[in-house]
Short mmCIF file of C-alpha atoms and ligand atoms in Angstrom, two decimals:
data_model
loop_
_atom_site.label_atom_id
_atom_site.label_comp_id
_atom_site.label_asym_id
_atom_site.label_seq_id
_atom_site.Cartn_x
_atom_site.Cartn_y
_atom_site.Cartn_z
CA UNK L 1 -10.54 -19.11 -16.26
CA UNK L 2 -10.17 -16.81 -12.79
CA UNK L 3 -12.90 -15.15 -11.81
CA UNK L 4 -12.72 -11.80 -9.15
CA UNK L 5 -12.54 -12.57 -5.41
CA UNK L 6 -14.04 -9.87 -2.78
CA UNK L 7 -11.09 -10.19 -0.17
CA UNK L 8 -10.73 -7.95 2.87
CA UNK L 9 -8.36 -5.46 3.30
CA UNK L 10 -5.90 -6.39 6.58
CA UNK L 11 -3.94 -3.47 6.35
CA UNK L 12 -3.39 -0.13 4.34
CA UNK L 13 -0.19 2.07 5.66
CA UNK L 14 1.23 4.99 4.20
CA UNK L 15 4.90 3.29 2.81
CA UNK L 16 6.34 6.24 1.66
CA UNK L 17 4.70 9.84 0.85
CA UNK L 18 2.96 8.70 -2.75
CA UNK L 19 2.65 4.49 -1.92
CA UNK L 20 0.54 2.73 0.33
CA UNK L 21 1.19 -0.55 1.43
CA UNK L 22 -1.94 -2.97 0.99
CA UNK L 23 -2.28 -7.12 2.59
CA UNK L 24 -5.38 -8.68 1.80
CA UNK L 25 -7.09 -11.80 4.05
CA UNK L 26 -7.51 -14.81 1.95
CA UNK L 27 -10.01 -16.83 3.37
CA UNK L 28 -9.61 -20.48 3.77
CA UNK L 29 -11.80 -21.52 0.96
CA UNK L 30 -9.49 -19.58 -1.31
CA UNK L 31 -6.29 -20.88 0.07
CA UNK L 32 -5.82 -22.70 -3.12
CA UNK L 33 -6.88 -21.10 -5.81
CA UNK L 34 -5.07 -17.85 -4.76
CA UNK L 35 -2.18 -20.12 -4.09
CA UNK L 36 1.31 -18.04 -5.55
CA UNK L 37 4.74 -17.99 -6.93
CA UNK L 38 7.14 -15.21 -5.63
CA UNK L 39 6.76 -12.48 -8.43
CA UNK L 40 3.47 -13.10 -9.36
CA UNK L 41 0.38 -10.48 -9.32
CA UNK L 42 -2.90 -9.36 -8.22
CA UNK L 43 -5.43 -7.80 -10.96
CA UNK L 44 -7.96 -5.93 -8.80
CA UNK L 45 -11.37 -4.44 -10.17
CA UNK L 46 -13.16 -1.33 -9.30
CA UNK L 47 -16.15 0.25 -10.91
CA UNK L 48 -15.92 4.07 -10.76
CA UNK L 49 -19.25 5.76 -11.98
CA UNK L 50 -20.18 2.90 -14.16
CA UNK L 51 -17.01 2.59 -15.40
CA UNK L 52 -14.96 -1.29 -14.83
CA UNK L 53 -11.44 -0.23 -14.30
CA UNK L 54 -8.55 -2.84 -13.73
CA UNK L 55 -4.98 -2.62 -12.97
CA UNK L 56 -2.61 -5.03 -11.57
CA UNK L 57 0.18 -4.83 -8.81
CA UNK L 58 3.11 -7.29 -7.99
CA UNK L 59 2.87 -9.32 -4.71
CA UNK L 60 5.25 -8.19 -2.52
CA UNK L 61 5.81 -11.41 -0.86
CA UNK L 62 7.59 -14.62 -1.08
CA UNK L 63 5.66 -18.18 0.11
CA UNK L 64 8.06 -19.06 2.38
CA UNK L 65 7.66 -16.38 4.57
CA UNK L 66 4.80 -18.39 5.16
CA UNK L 67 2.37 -15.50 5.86
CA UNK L 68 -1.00 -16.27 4.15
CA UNK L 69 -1.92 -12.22 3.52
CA UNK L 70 -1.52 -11.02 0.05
CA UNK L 71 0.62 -8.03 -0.05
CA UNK L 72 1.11 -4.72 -2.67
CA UNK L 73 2.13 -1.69 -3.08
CA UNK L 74 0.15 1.09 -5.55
CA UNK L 75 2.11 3.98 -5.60
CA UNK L 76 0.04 6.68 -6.63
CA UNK L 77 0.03 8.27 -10.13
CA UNK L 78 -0.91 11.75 -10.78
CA UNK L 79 -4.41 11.58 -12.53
CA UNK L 80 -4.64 7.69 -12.13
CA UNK L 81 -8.39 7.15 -10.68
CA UNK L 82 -7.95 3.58 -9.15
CA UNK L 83 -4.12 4.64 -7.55
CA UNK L 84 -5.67 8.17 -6.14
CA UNK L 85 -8.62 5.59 -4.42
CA UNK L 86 -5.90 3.55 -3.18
CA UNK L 87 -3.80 5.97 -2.00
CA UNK L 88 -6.34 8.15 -0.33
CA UNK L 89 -9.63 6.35 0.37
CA UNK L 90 -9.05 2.78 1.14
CA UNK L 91 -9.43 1.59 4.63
CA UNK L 92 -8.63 -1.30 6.68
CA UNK L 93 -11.52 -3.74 6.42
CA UNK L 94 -12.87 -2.78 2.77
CA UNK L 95 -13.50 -5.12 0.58
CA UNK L 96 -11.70 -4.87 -3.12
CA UNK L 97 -12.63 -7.56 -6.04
CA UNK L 98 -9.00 -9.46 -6.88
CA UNK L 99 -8.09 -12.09 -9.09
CA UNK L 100 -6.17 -15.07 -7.84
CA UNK L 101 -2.15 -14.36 -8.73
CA UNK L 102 -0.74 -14.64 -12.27
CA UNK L 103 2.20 -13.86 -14.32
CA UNK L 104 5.81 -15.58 -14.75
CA UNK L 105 8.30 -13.44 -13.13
CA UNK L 106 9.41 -16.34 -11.59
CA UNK L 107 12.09 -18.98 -11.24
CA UNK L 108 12.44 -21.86 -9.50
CA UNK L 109 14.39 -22.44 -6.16
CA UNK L 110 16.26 -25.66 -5.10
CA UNK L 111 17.83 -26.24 -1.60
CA UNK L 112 21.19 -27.58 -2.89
CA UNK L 113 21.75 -24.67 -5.29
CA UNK L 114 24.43 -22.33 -4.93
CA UNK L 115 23.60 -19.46 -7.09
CA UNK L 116 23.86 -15.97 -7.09
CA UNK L 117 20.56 -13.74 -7.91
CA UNK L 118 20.64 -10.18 -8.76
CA UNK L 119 17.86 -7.62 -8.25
CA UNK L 120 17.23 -4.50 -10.22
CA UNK L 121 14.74 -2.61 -9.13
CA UNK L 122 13.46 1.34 -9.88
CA UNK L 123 10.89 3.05 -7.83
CA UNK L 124 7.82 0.31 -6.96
CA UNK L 125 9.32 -1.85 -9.63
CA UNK L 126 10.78 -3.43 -6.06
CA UNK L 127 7.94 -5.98 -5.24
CA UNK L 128 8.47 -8.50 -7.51
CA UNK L 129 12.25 -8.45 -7.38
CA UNK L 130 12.09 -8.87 -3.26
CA UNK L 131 9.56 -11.62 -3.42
CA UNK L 132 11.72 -13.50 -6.09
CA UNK L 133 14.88 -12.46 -3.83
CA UNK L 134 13.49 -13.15 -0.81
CA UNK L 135 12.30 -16.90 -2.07
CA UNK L 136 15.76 -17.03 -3.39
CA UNK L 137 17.53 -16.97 0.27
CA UNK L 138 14.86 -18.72 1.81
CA UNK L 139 14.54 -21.68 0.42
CA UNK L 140 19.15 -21.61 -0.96
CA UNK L 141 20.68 -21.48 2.08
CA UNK L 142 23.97 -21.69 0.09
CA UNK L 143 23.02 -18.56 -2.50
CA UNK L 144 23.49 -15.11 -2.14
CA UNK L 145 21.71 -12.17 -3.82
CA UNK L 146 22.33 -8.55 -4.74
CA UNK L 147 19.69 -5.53 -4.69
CA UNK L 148 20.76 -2.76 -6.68
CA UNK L 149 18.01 -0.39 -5.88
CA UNK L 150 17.32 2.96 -7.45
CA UNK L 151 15.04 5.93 -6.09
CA UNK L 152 14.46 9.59 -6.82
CA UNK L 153 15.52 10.66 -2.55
CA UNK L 154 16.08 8.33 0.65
CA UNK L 155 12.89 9.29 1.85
CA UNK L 156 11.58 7.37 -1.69
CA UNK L 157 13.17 4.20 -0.59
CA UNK L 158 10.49 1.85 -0.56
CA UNK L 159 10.81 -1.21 1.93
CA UNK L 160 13.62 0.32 3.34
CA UNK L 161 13.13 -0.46 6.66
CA UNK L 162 12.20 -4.19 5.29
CA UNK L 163 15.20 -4.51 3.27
CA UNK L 164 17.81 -3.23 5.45
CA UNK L 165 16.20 -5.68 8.43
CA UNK L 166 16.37 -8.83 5.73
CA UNK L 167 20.18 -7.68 4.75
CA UNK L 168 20.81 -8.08 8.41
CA UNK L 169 18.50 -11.63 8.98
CA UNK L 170 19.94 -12.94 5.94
CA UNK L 171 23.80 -12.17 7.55
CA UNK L 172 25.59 -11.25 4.67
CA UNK L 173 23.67 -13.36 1.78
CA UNK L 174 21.93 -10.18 0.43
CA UNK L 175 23.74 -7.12 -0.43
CA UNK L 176 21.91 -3.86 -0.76
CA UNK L 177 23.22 -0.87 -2.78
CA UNK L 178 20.78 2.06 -3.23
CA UNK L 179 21.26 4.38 -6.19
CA UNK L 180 19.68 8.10 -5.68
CA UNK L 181 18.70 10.30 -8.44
CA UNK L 182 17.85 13.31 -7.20
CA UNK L 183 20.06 13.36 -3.78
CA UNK L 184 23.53 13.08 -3.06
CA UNK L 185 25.01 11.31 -0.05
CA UNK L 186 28.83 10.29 -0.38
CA UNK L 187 31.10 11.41 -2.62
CA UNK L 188 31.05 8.14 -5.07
CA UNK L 189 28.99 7.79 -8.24
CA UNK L 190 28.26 4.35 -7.83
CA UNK L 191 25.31 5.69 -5.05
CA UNK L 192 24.30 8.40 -7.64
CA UNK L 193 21.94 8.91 -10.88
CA UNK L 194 20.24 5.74 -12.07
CA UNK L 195 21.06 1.98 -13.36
CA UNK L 196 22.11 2.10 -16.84
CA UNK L 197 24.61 -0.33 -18.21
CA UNK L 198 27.11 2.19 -17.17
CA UNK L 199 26.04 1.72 -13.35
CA UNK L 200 26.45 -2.14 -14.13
CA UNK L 201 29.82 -1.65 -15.13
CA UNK L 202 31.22 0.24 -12.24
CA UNK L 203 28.83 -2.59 -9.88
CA UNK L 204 30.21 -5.02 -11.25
CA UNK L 205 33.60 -3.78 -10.84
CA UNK L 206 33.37 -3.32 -7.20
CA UNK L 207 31.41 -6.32 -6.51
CA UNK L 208 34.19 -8.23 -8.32
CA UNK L 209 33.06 -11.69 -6.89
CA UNK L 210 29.62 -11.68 -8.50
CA UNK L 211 29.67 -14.13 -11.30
CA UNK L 212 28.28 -11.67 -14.27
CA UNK L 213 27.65 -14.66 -16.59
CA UNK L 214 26.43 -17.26 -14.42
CA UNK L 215 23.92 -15.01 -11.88
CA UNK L 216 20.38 -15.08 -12.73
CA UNK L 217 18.84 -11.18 -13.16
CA UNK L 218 15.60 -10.06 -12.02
CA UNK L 219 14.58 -6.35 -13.83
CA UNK L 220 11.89 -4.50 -12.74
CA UNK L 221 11.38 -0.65 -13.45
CA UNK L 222 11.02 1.75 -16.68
CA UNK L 223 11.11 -0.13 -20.00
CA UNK L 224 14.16 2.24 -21.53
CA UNK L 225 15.63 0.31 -17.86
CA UNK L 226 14.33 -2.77 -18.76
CA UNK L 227 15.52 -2.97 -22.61
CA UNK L 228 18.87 -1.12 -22.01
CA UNK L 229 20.25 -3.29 -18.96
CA UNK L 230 19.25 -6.83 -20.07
CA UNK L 231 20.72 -5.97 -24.24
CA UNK L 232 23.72 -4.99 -22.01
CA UNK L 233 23.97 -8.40 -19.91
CA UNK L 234 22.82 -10.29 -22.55
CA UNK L 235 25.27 -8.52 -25.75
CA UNK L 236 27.97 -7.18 -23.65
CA UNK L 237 28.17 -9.37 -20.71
CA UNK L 238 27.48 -12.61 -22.60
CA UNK L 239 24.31 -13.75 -19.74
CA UNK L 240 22.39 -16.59 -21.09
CA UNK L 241 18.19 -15.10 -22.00
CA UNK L 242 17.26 -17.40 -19.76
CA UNK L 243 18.87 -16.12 -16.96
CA UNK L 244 17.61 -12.63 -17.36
CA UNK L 245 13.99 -12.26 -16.26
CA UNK L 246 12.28 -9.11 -16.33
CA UNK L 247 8.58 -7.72 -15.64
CA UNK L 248 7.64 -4.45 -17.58
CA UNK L 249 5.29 -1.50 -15.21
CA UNK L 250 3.79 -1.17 -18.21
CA UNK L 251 3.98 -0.99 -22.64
CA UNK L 252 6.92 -0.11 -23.54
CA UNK L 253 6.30 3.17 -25.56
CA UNK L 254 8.54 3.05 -28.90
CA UNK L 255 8.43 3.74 -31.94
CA UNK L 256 7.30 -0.66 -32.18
CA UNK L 257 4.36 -0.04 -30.24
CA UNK L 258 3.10 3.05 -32.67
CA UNK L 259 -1.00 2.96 -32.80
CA UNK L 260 -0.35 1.02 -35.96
CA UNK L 261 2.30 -1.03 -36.75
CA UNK L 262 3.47 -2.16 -40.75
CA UNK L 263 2.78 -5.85 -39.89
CA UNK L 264 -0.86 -4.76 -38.51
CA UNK L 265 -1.39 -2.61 -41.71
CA UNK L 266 -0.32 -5.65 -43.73
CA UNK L 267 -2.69 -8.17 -42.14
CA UNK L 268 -6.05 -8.90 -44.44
CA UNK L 269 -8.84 -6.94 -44.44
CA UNK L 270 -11.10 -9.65 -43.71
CA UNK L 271 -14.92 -9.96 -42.20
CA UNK L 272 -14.36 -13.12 -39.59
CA UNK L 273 -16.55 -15.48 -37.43
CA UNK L 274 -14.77 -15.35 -33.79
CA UNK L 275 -15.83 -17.61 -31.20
CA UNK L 276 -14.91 -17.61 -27.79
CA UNK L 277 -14.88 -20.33 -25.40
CA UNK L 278 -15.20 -19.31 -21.49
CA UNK L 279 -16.41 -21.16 -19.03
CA UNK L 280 -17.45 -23.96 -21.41
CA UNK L 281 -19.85 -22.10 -23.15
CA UNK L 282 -19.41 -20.60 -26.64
CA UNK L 283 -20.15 -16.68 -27.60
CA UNK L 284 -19.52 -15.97 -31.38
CA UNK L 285 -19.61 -12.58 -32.64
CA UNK L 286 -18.48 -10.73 -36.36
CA UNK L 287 -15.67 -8.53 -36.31
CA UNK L 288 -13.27 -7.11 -38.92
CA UNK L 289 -9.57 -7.95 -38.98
CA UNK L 290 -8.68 -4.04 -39.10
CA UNK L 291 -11.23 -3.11 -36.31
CA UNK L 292 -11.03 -3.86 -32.46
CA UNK L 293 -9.15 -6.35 -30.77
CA UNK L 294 -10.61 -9.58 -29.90
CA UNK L 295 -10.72 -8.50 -26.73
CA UNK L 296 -12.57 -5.05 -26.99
CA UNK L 297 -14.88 -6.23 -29.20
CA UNK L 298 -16.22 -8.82 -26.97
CA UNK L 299 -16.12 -6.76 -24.47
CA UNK L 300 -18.40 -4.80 -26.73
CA UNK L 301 -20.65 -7.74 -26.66
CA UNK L 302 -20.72 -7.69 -22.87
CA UNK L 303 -18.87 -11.39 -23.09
CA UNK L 304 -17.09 -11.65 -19.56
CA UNK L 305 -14.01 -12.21 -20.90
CA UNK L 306 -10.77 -11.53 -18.34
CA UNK L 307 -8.67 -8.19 -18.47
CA UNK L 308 -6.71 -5.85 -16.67
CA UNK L 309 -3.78 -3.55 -18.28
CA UNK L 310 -5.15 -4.28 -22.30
CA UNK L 311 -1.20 -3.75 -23.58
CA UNK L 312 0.07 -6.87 -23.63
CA UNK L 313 1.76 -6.63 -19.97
CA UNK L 314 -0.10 -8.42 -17.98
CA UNK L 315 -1.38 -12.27 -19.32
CA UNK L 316 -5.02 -11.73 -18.06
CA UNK L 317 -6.47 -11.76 -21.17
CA UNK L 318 -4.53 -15.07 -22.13
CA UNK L 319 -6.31 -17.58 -24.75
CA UNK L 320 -5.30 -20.51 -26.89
CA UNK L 321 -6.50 -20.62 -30.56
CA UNK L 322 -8.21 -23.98 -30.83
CA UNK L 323 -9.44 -22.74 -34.86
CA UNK L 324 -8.01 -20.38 -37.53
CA UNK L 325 -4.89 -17.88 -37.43
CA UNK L 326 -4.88 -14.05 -35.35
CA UNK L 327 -2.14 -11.54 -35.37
CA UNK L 328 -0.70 -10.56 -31.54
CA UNK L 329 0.06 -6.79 -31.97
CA UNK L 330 2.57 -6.66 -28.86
CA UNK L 331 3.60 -9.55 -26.62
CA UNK L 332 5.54 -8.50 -23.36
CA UNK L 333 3.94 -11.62 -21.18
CA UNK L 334 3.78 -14.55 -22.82
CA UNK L 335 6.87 -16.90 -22.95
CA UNK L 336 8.19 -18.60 -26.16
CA UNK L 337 6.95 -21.73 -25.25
CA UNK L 338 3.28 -20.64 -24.85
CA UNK L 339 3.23 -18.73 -28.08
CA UNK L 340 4.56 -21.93 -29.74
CA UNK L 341 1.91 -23.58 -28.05
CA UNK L 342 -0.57 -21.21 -29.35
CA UNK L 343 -1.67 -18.52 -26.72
CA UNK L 344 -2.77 -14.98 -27.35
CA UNK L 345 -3.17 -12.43 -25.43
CA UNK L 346 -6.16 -11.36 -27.23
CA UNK L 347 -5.94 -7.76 -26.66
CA UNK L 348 -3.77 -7.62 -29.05
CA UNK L 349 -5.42 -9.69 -31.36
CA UNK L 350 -7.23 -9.57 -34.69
CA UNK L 351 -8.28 -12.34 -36.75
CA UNK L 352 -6.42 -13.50 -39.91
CA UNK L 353 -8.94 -15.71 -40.93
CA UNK L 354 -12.64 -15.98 -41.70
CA UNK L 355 -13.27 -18.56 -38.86
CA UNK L 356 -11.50 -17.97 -35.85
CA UNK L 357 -12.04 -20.14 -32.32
CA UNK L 358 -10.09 -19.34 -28.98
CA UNK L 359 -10.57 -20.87 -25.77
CA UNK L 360 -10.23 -18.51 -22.57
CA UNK L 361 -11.08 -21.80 -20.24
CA UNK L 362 -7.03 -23.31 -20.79
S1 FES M 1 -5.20 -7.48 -20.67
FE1 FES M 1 -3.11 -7.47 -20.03
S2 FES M 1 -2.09 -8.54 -21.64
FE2 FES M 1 -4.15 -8.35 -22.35
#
């Protein structure tokens, strides 16, 4: 299981008016264990007047740029505590409790492919999609990738400066279109509004030598983004799933995701036995099938189980069932694969059974 790091801030700069640009030192102990894949995050930990508040943030980097700094980017939300201490109060030097990188926004790079990788990115939903694009060109010399990059003004452009200097390193193997929302600057739509499958259309008409079907897709923004643009590629534009890789900000908030959902209100109302394995020793605890979450209720028991976003975004909370049968309210991390395998993310979890047995240690 990861456990929280104190690492030392290296540097905290203003990136645009509401985002601040973080790098932490990892020391050389840590080298390993904090270790990452392009795409990956950071859960950091605070505790604000008692209270344990987590949230997690997409490395900006890619490993083969080789620099051993961690690097985010919070972009401050109006009434968020931990993005307002960020924003405002952090300073070079502080120290700030992070978790070594997870998450599988990832794919893998060979040096003898010759691929094509396209980025779409909203607001701060840009770090993951450079570090996977940036990996990309590194380590393909012969592949070339698109940013299609969409911001409220200019001045909300984040990484601008570091984008437009990689579209000129990388010599014409990354293309960079920025799509405005709230400002107009030429007299052509495909620069205007936001990316919708409509926007695809008209990109992919004037970028006619992307190959739609056989590019790999990296999504990161809004989920209404998110769900709209990779049914599109996948229905309309016939992409394979598995090249279309996205990474939600956060829940997706429909109608699926309602406080209660009919499969939840269908599960048995059962009194079970949950035990928890972390760090090789076992916490059991009672809990009712209609109550909390796994999670919450052993957090209830003080257990130090791992968290961060508690809506099924993230994978902190990740566990395999070793005994009995749970039901996963929402599952926006986990891969197919894994869930076959059987993980939970056990914030979403109750137990189906009378006996239940998970082990956080996998
Ligand atoms: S805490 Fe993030 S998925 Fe459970």
């Amino acid at each position: 299981m990861h456990h929280f790091h104190q690492l030392k801030t290296t540097k905290v700069a203003k990136e645009t008016n509401d985002s601040v640009h973080i790098a932490f030192e990892v020391p050389q102990n840590l080298r390993h264990e904090f270790a990452f894949k392009q795409g990956q995050y950071l859960n950091l930990r605070f505790f604000f007047d008692g209270e344990d508040l987590r949230r997690s943030y997409s490395i900006i980097n890619a490993p083969s740029e080789g620099n051993s700094d961690l690097e985010i980017l919070v972009k401050h939300l109006d009434g968020g505590k931990v993005s307002t201490y960020l924003n405002n109060e952090l300073k070079v030097g502080d120290l700030v409790d992070v978790m070594a990188p997870m998450g599988h926004f990832y794919t893998n790079y060979h040096s003898s492919n010759e691929k094509t990788y396209i980025g779409l990115a909203a607001g701060s939903g840009i770090s993951p999609v450079l570090s996977n694009l940036k990996e990309a060109l590194f380590q393909e010399p012969k592949s070339n990738a698109y940013l299609f990059f969409s911001n409220k003004s200019l001045s909300d452009i984040i990484f601008k400066k570091e984008i437009d200097e990689l579209a000129r390193k990388f010599n014409g193997r990354l293309h960079v279109i920025y799509i405005l929302s709230r400002e107009k600057h030429f007299e052509d739509e495909l620069f205007e509004g936001r990316i919708s499958p409509e926007k695809l259309d008209l990109l992919f008409s004037r970028f006619t030598e992307i190959p739609v079907q056989e590019s790999t897709y990296f999504i990161c923004g809004p989920s209404e983004m998110i769900k709209g643009i990779a049914d599109y590629l996948k229905n309309d534009r016939k992409v394979p799933s598995l090249q279309i890789m996205y990474e939600y900000y956060a829940a997706p908030d429909d109608e699926e995701n309602a406080e209660m959902s009919d499969e939840f209100k269908a599960i048995p109302n059962i009194e079970s036995m949950v035990t928890v394995i972390i760090d090789d020793d076992e916490y059991s605890f009672h809990l009712n099938s209609k109550k909390n979450s796994i999670l919450d209720q052993a957090l209830q028991e003080k257990l130090p189980v791992p968290f961060a976003c508690k809506g099924g975004v993230c994978c902190t909370c990740k566990a395999q069932v070793m005994d009995g049968e749970v039901f996963m309210e929402k599952n926006f991390a986990l891969t197919e694969d894994e869930v076959e395998k059987g993980f939970v993310l056990t914030c979403q979890c109750h137990p189906t059974t009378n006996v239940v047995m998970l082990n956080y240690d996998v």
